[in-house]
mmCIF file of C-alpha atoms in Angstrom:
data_model
loop_
_atom_site.group_PDB
_atom_site.id
_atom_site.type_symbol
_atom_site.label_atom_id
_atom_site.label_comp_id
_atom_site.label_asym_id
_atom_site.label_seq_id
_atom_site.Cartn_x
_atom_site.Cartn_y
_atom_site.Cartn_z
ATOM 1 C CA UNK T 1 0.000 0.000 0.000
ATOM 2 C CA UNK T 2 1.109 3.512 -0.727
ATOM 3 C CA UNK T 3 -1.100 5.104 1.867
ATOM 4 C CA UNK T 4 -4.585 6.488 1.882
ATOM 5 C CA UNK T 5 -6.729 6.743 -1.218
ATOM 6 C CA UNK T 6 -10.099 8.358 -1.667
ATOM 7 C CA UNK T 7 -12.707 6.611 -3.796
ATOM 8 C CA UNK T 8 -13.693 9.330 -6.247
ATOM 9 C CA UNK T 9 -16.116 7.235 -8.296
ATOM 10 C CA UNK T 10 -17.200 3.776 -9.371
ATOM 11 C CA UNK T 11 -17.384 3.302 -13.108
ATOM 12 C CA UNK T 12 -16.472 1.197 -16.120
ATOM 13 C CA UNK T 13 -13.261 1.949 -17.971
ATOM 14 C CA UNK T 14 -13.679 3.870 -21.215
ATOM 15 C CA UNK T 15 -10.974 1.860 -22.970
ATOM 16 C CA UNK T 16 -12.224 -1.498 -21.723
ATOM 17 C CA UNK T 17 -14.076 -3.975 -23.854
ATOM 18 C CA UNK T 18 -17.816 -3.819 -23.313
ATOM 19 C CA UNK T 19 -17.796 -6.188 -20.338
ATOM 20 C CA UNK T 20 -19.230 -3.561 -17.990
ATOM 21 C CA UNK T 21 -16.801 -4.491 -15.209
ATOM 22 C CA UNK T 22 -16.987 -1.875 -12.470
ATOM 23 C CA UNK T 23 -13.893 -0.210 -11.038
ATOM 24 C CA UNK T 24 -13.211 1.948 -7.999
ATOM 25 C CA UNK T 25 -11.475 5.097 -9.181
ATOM 26 C CA UNK T 26 -9.010 5.893 -6.392
ATOM 27 C CA UNK T 27 -7.182 9.167 -5.860
ATOM 28 C CA UNK T 28 -4.001 8.547 -3.850
ATOM 29 C CA UNK T 29 -3.735 11.244 -1.184
ATOM 30 C CA UNK T 30 0.017 10.595 -0.802
ATOM 31 C CA UNK T 31 1.234 10.546 -4.408
ATOM 32 C CA UNK T 32 -1.643 12.340 -6.121
ATOM 33 C CA UNK T 33 -1.926 9.479 -8.605
ATOM 34 C CA UNK T 34 -5.033 7.665 -9.777
ATOM 35 C CA UNK T 35 -5.620 3.931 -9.607
ATOM 36 C CA UNK T 36 -8.401 1.752 -10.975
ATOM 37 C CA UNK T 37 -9.337 -1.285 -8.901
ATOM 38 C CA UNK T 38 -12.017 -3.770 -9.948
ATOM 39 C CA UNK T 39 -14.879 -3.710 -7.443
ATOM 40 C CA UNK T 40 -14.858 -7.523 -7.396
ATOM 41 C CA UNK T 41 -11.122 -7.824 -6.616
ATOM 42 C CA UNK T 42 -9.366 -8.948 -3.439
ATOM 43 C CA UNK T 43 -7.764 -5.537 -2.828
ATOM 44 C CA UNK T 44 -8.016 -4.421 0.795
ATOM 45 C CA UNK T 45 -10.185 -1.326 1.237
ATOM 46 C CA UNK T 46 -11.378 0.114 4.526
ATOM 47 C CA UNK T 47 -12.572 3.365 6.030
ATOM 48 C CA UNK T 48 -9.951 5.547 7.685
ATOM 49 C CA UNK T 49 -9.974 5.952 11.446
ATOM 50 C CA UNK T 50 -11.928 8.798 13.019
ATOM 51 C CA UNK T 51 -10.205 11.897 14.384
ATOM 52 C CA UNK T 52 -10.789 10.597 17.934
ATOM 53 C CA UNK T 53 -9.291 7.182 17.074
ATOM 54 C CA UNK T 54 -6.286 8.883 15.453
ATOM 55 C CA UNK T 55 -5.601 10.993 18.559
ATOM 56 C CA UNK T 56 -5.939 7.917 20.800
ATOM 57 C CA UNK T 57 -3.582 5.951 18.555
ATOM 58 C CA UNK T 58 -0.914 8.662 18.729
ATOM 59 C CA UNK T 59 -1.144 8.637 22.544
ATOM 60 C CA UNK T 60 -0.644 4.831 22.522
ATOM 61 C CA UNK T 61 2.474 4.872 20.301
ATOM 62 C CA UNK T 62 5.043 4.832 23.153
ATOM 63 C CA UNK T 63 3.221 1.940 24.864
ATOM 64 C CA UNK T 64 2.972 -0.363 21.852
ATOM 65 C CA UNK T 65 5.308 -3.292 22.451
ATOM 66 C CA UNK T 66 7.732 -4.715 19.922
ATOM 67 C CA UNK T 67 9.070 -7.567 22.066
ATOM 68 C CA UNK T 68 7.802 -10.202 19.610
ATOM 69 C CA UNK T 69 9.823 -8.594 16.815
ATOM 70 C CA UNK T 70 13.042 -8.952 18.822
ATOM 71 C CA UNK T 71 12.617 -12.724 18.486
ATOM 72 C CA UNK T 72 12.446 -12.728 14.677
ATOM 73 C CA UNK T 73 15.443 -14.390 13.050
ATOM 74 C CA UNK T 74 17.239 -12.008 10.647
ATOM 75 C CA UNK T 75 16.615 -14.395 7.746
ATOM 76 C CA UNK T 76 12.860 -14.171 8.416
ATOM 77 C CA UNK T 77 12.771 -10.391 8.944
ATOM 78 C CA UNK T 78 11.722 -9.388 5.430
ATOM 79 C CA UNK T 79 8.786 -11.814 5.347
ATOM 80 C CA UNK T 80 7.768 -10.768 8.856
ATOM 81 C CA UNK T 81 7.878 -7.032 8.039
ATOM 82 C CA UNK T 82 5.998 -7.558 4.781
ATOM 83 C CA UNK T 83 3.337 -9.651 6.551
ATOM 84 C CA UNK T 84 2.862 -6.896 9.126
ATOM 85 C CA UNK T 85 2.300 -4.271 6.433
ATOM 86 C CA UNK T 86 -0.084 -6.571 4.561
ATOM 87 C CA UNK T 87 -2.026 -7.263 7.771
ATOM 88 C CA UNK T 88 -3.342 -3.660 7.770
ATOM 89 C CA UNK T 89 -3.257 -3.917 11.577
ATOM 90 C CA UNK T 90 -2.392 -0.421 12.821
ATOM 91 C CA UNK T 91 -1.036 -1.655 16.163
ATOM 92 C CA UNK T 92 1.240 -4.198 14.471
ATOM 93 C CA UNK T 93 2.480 -1.559 12.022
ATOM 94 C CA UNK T 94 3.253 0.821 14.892
ATOM 95 C CA UNK T 95 4.977 -2.044 16.699
ATOM 96 C CA UNK T 96 7.170 -2.436 13.601
ATOM 97 C CA UNK T 97 7.893 1.315 13.584
ATOM 98 C CA UNK T 98 8.774 1.237 17.289
ATOM 99 C CA UNK T 99 11.027 -1.780 16.769
ATOM 100 C CA UNK T 100 12.853 -0.280 13.804
ATOM 101 C CA UNK T 101 13.267 3.059 15.608
ATOM 102 C CA UNK T 102 14.674 1.135 18.611
ATOM 103 C CA UNK T 103 17.009 -0.769 16.257
ATOM 104 C CA UNK T 104 18.070 2.498 14.603
ATOM 105 C CA UNK T 105 18.901 4.044 17.983
ATOM 106 C CA UNK T 106 20.842 0.943 19.079
ATOM 107 C CA UNK T 107 22.809 0.837 15.825
ATOM 108 C CA UNK T 108 23.497 4.579 15.957
ATOM 109 C CA UNK T 109 25.137 4.119 19.358
ATOM 110 C CA UNK T 110 27.403 1.563 17.655
ATOM 111 C CA UNK T 111 28.096 4.031 14.821
ATOM 112 C CA UNK T 112 26.053 1.859 12.434
ATOM 113 C CA UNK T 113 22.989 2.477 10.289
ATOM 114 C CA UNK T 114 19.808 0.563 9.578
ATOM 115 C CA UNK T 115 20.103 -1.944 6.749
ATOM 116 C CA UNK T 116 18.509 -1.035 3.419
ATOM 117 C CA UNK T 117 15.746 -3.553 4.183
ATOM 118 C CA UNK T 118 15.075 -1.989 7.597
ATOM 119 C CA UNK T 119 15.060 1.529 6.126
ATOM 120 C CA UNK T 120 12.635 0.474 3.379
ATOM 121 C CA UNK T 121 10.150 -1.123 5.771
ATOM 122 C CA UNK T 122 10.411 1.738 8.264
ATOM 123 C CA UNK T 123 9.677 4.185 5.451
ATOM 124 C CA UNK T 124 6.715 2.131 4.190
ATOM 125 C CA UNK T 125 5.265 1.714 7.690
ATOM 126 C CA UNK T 126 5.568 5.445 8.355
ATOM 127 C CA UNK T 127 3.805 6.213 5.053
ATOM 128 C CA UNK T 128 0.939 3.834 5.842
ATOM 129 C CA UNK T 129 0.360 5.188 9.352
ATOM 130 C CA UNK T 130 1.271 8.787 8.547
ATOM 131 C CA UNK T 131 -1.006 9.106 5.528
ATOM 132 C CA UNK T 132 -3.964 7.752 7.474
ATOM 133 C CA UNK T 133 -3.280 10.102 10.387
ATOM 134 C CA UNK T 134 -3.010 13.033 7.946
ATOM 135 C CA UNK T 135 -6.402 12.176 6.448
ATOM 136 C CA UNK T 136 -8.060 11.472 9.819
ATOM 137 C CA UNK T 137 -6.721 14.575 11.539
ATOM 138 C CA UNK T 138 -6.837 16.791 8.413
ATOM 139 C CA UNK T 139 -3.236 17.834 9.047
ATOM 140 C CA UNK T 140 -0.195 18.222 6.823
ATOM 141 C CA UNK T 141 2.464 15.540 6.512
ATOM 142 C CA UNK T 142 4.882 17.765 8.468
ATOM 143 C CA UNK T 143 2.409 18.284 11.325
ATOM 144 C CA UNK T 144 1.738 14.552 11.596
ATOM 145 C CA UNK T 145 5.467 13.752 11.446
ATOM 146 C CA UNK T 146 6.072 16.113 14.387
ATOM 147 C CA UNK T 147 3.268 14.482 16.392
ATOM 148 C CA UNK T 148 4.593 10.971 15.692
ATOM 149 C CA UNK T 149 8.210 11.975 16.430
ATOM 150 C CA UNK T 150 7.089 13.490 19.738
ATOM 151 C CA UNK T 151 5.171 10.310 20.593
ATOM 152 C CA UNK T 152 8.274 8.261 19.721
ATOM 153 C CA UNK T 153 10.358 10.445 22.035
ATOM 154 C CA UNK T 154 12.505 11.944 19.276
#
């Protein structure tokens, strides 16, 4: 997922053969792009959280445990991180963010950096959570980033 999309319409495609298949026309609020998703597909779509839920989630960020992620074998990390993002479970995604931020801090103290894999999944997780918070709270990316950084103790 590349973040939050708004369904702008449901229609057939002009260039499609006359099969009358219906598509969600999605406007990506992160990239500004447009996507067409068949209404009968397996693509995950859900309503964004309410403003109240978003504020409660931000308050919970420091408390969300990542102990289970410490147990993941490095060879299984990529599959684990990908599964978390595909789960669409906000608490699991924040757990991944907390874990990777913890890992980043630990590595920084050893004068090391996150691996490319860790950086990629941290970035993706932050986009997923950040874009939904932006839409729910009607705030800019920068404002949401500041709120999340504060919650993470940065």
